[in-house]
Short mmCIF file of N, CA and C in Angstrom, two decimals:
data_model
loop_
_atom_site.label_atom_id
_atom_site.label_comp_id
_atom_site.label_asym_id
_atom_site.label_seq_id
_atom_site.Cartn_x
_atom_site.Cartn_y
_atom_site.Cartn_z
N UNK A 1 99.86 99.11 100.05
CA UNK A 1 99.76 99.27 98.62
C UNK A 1 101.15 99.26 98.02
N UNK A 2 101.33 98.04 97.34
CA UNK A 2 102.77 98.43 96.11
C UNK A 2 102.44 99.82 95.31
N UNK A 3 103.79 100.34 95.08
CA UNK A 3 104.29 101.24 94.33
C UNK A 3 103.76 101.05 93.08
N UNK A 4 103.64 99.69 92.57
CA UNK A 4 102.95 99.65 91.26
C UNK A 4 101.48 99.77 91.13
N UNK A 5 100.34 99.72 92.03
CA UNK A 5 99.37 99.75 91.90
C UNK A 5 98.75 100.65 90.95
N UNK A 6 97.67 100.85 90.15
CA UNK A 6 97.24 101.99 89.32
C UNK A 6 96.33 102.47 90.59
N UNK A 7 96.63 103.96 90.47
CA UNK A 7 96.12 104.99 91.57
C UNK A 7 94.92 106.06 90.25
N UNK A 8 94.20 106.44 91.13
CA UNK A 8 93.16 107.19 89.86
C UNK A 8 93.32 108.31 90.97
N UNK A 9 92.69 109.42 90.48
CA UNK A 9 92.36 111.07 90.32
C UNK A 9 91.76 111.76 89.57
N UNK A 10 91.43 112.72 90.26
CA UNK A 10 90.72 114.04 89.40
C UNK A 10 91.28 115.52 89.60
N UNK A 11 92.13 115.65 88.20
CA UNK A 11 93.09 116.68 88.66
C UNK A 11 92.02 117.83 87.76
N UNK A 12 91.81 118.96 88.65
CA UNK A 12 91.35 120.59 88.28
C UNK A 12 92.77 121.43 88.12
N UNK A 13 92.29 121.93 86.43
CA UNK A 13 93.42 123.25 86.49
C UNK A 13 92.73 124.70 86.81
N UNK A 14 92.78 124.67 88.05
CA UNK A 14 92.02 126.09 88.07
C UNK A 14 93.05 127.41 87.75
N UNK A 15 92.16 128.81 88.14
CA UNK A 15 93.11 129.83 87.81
C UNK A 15 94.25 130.36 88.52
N UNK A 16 94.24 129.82 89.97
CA UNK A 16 95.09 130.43 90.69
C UNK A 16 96.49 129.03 91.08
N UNK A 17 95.92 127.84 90.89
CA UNK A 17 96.50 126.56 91.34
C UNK A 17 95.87 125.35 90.30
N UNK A 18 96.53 124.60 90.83
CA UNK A 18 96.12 122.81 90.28
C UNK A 18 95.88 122.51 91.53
N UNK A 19 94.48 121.86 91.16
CA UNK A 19 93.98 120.95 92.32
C UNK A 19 94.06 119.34 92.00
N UNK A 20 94.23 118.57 93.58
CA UNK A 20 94.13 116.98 92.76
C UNK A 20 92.90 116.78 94.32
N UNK A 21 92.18 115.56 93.56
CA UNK A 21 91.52 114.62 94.63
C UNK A 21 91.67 113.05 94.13
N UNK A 22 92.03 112.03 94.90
CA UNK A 22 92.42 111.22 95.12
C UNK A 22 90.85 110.27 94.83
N UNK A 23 90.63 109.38 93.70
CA UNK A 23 89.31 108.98 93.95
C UNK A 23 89.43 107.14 93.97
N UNK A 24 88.59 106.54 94.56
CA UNK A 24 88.92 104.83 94.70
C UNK A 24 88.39 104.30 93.73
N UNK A 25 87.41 104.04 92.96
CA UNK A 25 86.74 103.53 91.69
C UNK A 25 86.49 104.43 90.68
N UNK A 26 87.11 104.08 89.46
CA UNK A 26 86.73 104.68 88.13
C UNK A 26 84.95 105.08 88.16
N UNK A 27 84.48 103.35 88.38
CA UNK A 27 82.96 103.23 87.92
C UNK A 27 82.25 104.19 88.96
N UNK A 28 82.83 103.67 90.04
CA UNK A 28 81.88 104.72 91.20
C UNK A 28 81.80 105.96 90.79
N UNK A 29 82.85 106.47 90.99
CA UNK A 29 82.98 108.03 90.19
C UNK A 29 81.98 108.67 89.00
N UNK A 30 81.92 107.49 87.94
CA UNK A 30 81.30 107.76 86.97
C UNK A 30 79.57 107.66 87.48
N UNK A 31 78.91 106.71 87.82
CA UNK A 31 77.77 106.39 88.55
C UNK A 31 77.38 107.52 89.74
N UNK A 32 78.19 108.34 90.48
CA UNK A 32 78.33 109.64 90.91
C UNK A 32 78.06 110.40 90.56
N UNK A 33 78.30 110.87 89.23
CA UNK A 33 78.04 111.47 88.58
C UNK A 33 76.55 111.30 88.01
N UNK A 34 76.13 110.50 87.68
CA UNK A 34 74.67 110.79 87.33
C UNK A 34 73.53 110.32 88.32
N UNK A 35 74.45 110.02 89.62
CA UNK A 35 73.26 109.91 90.83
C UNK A 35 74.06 110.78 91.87
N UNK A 36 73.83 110.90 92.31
CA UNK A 36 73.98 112.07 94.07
C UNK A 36 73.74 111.67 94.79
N UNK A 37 73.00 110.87 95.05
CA UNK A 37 72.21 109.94 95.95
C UNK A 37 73.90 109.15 97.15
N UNK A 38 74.47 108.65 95.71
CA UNK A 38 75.62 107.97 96.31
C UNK A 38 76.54 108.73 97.19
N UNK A 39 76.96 108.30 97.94
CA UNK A 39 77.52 109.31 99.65
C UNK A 39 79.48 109.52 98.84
N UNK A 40 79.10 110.75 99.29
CA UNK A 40 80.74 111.07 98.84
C UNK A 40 82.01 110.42 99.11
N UNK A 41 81.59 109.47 100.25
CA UNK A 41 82.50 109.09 100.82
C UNK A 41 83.20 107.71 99.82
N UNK A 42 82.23 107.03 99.51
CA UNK A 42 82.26 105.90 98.55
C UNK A 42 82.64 106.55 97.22
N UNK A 43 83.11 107.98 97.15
CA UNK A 43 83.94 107.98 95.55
C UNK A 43 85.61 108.57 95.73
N UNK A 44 85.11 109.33 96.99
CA UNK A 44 86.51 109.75 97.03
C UNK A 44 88.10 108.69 98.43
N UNK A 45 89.19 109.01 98.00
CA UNK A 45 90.01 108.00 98.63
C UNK A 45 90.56 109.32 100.02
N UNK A 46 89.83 109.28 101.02
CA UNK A 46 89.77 110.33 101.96
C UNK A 46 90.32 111.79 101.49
N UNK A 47 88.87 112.51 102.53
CA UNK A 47 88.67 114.20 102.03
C UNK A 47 89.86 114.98 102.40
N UNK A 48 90.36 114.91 101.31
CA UNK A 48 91.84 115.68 101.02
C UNK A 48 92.32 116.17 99.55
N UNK A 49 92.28 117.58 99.57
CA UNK A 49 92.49 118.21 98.28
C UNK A 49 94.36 118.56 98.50
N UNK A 50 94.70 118.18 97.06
CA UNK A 50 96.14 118.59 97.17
C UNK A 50 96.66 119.83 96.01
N UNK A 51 97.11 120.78 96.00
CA UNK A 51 97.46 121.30 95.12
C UNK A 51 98.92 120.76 95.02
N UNK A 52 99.58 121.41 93.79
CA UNK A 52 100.90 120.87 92.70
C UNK A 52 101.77 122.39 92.52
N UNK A 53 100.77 123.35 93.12
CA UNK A 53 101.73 124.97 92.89
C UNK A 53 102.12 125.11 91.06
N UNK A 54 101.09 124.77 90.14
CA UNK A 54 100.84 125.06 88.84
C UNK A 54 102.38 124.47 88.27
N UNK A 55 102.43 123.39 88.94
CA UNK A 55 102.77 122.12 88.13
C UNK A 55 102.30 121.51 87.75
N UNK A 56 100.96 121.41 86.72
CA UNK A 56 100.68 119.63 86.73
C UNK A 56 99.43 118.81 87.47
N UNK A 57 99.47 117.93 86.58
CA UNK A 57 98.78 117.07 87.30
C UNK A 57 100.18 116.09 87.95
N UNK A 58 101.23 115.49 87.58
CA UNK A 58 102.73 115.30 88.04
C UNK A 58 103.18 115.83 88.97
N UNK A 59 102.69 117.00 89.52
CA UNK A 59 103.87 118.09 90.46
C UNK A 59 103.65 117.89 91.95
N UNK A 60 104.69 117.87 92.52
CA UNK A 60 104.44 117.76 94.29
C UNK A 60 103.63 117.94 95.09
N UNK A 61 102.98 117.39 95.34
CA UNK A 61 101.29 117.38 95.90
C UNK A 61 101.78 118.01 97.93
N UNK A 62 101.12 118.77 97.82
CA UNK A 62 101.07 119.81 99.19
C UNK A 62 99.17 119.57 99.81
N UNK A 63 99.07 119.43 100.89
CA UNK A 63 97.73 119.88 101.40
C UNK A 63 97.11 121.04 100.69
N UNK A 64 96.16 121.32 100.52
CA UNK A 64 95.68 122.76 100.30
C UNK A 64 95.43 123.16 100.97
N UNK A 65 95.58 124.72 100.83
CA UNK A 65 95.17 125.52 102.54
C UNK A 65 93.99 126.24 102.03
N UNK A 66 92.78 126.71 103.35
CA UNK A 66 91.91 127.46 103.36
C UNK A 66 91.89 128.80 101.93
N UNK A 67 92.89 129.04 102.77
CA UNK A 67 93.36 130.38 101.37
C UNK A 67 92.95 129.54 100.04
N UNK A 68 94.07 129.05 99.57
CA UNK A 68 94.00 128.73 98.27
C UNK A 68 92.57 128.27 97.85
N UNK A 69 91.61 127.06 98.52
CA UNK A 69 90.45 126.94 98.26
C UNK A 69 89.74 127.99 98.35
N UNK A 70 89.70 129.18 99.11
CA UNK A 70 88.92 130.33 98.90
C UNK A 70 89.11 131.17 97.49
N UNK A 71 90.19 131.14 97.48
CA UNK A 71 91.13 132.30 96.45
C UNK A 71 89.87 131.44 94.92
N UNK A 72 90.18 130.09 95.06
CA UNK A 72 89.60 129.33 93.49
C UNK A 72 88.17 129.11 93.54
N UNK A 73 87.57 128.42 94.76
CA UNK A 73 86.57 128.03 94.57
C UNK A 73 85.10 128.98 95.52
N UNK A 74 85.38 129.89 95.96
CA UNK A 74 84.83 130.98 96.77
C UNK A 74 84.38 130.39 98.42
N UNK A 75 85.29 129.14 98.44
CA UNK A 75 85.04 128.85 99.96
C UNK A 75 85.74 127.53 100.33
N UNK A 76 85.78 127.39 101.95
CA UNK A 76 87.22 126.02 101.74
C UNK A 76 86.54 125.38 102.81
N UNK A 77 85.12 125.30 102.17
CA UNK A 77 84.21 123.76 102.54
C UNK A 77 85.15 123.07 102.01
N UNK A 78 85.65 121.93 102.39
CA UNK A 78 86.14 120.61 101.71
C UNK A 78 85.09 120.02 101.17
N UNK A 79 83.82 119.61 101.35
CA UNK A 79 83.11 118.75 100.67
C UNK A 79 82.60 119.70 99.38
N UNK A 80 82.29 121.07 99.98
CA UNK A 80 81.64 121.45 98.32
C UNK A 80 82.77 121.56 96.94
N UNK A 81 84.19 122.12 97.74
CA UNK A 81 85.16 121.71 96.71
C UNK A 81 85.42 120.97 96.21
N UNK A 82 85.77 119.55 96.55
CA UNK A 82 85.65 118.32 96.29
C UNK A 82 84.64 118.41 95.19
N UNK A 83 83.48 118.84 95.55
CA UNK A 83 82.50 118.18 94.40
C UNK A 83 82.78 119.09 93.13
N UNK A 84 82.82 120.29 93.21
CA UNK A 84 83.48 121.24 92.27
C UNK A 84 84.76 120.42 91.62
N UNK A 85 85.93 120.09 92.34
CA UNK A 85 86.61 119.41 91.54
C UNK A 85 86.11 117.87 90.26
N UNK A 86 85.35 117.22 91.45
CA UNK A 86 84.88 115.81 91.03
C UNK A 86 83.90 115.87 89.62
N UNK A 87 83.25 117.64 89.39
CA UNK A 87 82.20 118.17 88.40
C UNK A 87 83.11 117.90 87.32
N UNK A 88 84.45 119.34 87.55
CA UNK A 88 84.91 120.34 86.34
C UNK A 88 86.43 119.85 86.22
N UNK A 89 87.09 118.80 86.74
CA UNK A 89 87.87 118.22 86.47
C UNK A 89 88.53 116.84 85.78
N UNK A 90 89.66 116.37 85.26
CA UNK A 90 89.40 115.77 84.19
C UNK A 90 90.20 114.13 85.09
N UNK A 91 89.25 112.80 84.83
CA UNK A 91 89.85 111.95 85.64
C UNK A 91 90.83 111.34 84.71
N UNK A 92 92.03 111.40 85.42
CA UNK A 92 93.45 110.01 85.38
C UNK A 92 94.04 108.97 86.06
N UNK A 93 94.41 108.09 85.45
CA UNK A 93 94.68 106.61 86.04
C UNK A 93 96.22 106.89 85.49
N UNK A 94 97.16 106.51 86.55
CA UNK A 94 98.05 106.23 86.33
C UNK A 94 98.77 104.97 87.29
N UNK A 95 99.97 104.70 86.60
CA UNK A 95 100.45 103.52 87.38
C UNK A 95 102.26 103.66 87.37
N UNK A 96 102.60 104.24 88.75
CA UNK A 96 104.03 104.28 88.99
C UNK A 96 105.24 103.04 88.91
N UNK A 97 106.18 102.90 88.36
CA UNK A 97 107.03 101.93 88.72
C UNK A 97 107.57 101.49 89.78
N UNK A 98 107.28 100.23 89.91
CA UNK A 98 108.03 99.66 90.94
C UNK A 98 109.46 99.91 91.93
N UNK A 99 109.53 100.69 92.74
CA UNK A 99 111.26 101.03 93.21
C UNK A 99 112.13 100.35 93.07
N UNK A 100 113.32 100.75 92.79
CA UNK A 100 114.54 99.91 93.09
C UNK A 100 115.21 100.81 93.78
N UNK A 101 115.91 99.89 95.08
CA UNK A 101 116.49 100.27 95.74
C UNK A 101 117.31 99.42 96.32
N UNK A 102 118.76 99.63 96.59
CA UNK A 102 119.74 98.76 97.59
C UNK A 102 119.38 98.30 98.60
N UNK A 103 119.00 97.58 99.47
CA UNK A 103 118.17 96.80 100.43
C UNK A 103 118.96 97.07 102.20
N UNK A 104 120.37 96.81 101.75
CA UNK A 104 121.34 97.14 102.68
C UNK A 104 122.55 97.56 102.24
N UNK A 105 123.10 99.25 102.85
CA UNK A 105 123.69 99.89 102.20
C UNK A 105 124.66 99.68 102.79
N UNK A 106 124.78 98.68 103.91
CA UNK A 106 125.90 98.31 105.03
C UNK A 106 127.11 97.54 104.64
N UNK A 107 126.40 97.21 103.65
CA UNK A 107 126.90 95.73 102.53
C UNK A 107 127.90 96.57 101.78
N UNK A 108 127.74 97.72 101.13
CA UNK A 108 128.47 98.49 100.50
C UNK A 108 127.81 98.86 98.88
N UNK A 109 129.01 99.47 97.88
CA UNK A 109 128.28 99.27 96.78
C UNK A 109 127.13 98.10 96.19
N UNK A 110 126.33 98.13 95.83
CA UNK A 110 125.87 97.29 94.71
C UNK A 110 126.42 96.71 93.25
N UNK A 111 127.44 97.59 92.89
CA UNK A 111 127.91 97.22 91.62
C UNK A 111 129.47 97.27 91.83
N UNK A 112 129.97 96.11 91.62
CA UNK A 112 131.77 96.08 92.63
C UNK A 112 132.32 95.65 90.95
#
């Protein structure tokens, strides 16, 4: 995946943390939502919750630990959290810039 790709999510501000989940289709997501039927697996971009440490939906994304999903959501099922997030959280699309970077630093400066 380029750096530029638009990446989607569903970031929860809960009370103790910010939660993010990583989701692959807008539409799926939405169609998820008013069927169940559809397998979790086909909305989310693998079962992994990240908190930000009440930064943000922006802020340094960490694994979440047991704790913290207990502390917010009264248990650190990954799938029932997930869906708790995927309910009561709000989805964003964003799209990062492309890197720049010196290619070979062997070469020396870039700007002589």
């Amino acid at each position: 995946m380029r750096a530029n790709d638009p990446t989607s999510k569903v970031f929860y501000k809960g009370a103790s943390d910010d939660f993010i989940v990583f989701v692959d289709d807008p539409a799926v997501l939405k169609n998820w939502k008013n069927d169940r039927s559809i397998p979790l697996s086909d909305v989310v971009n693998g079962f992994k919750i990240f908190v930000t440490h009440k930064h943000g939906a922006q802020g340094v994304l960490d694994g979440a630990s047991n704790a913290s999903l207990d502390n917010e959501f009264g248990t650190h099922n990954v799938d029932d959290c997930i869906v708790k997030i995927l309910e009561m959280g709000s989805f964003q699309t964003y799209t990062q810039s492309e890197h720049q970077a010196d290619t070979n630093l062997a070469n020396g400066p870039a700007f002589r």
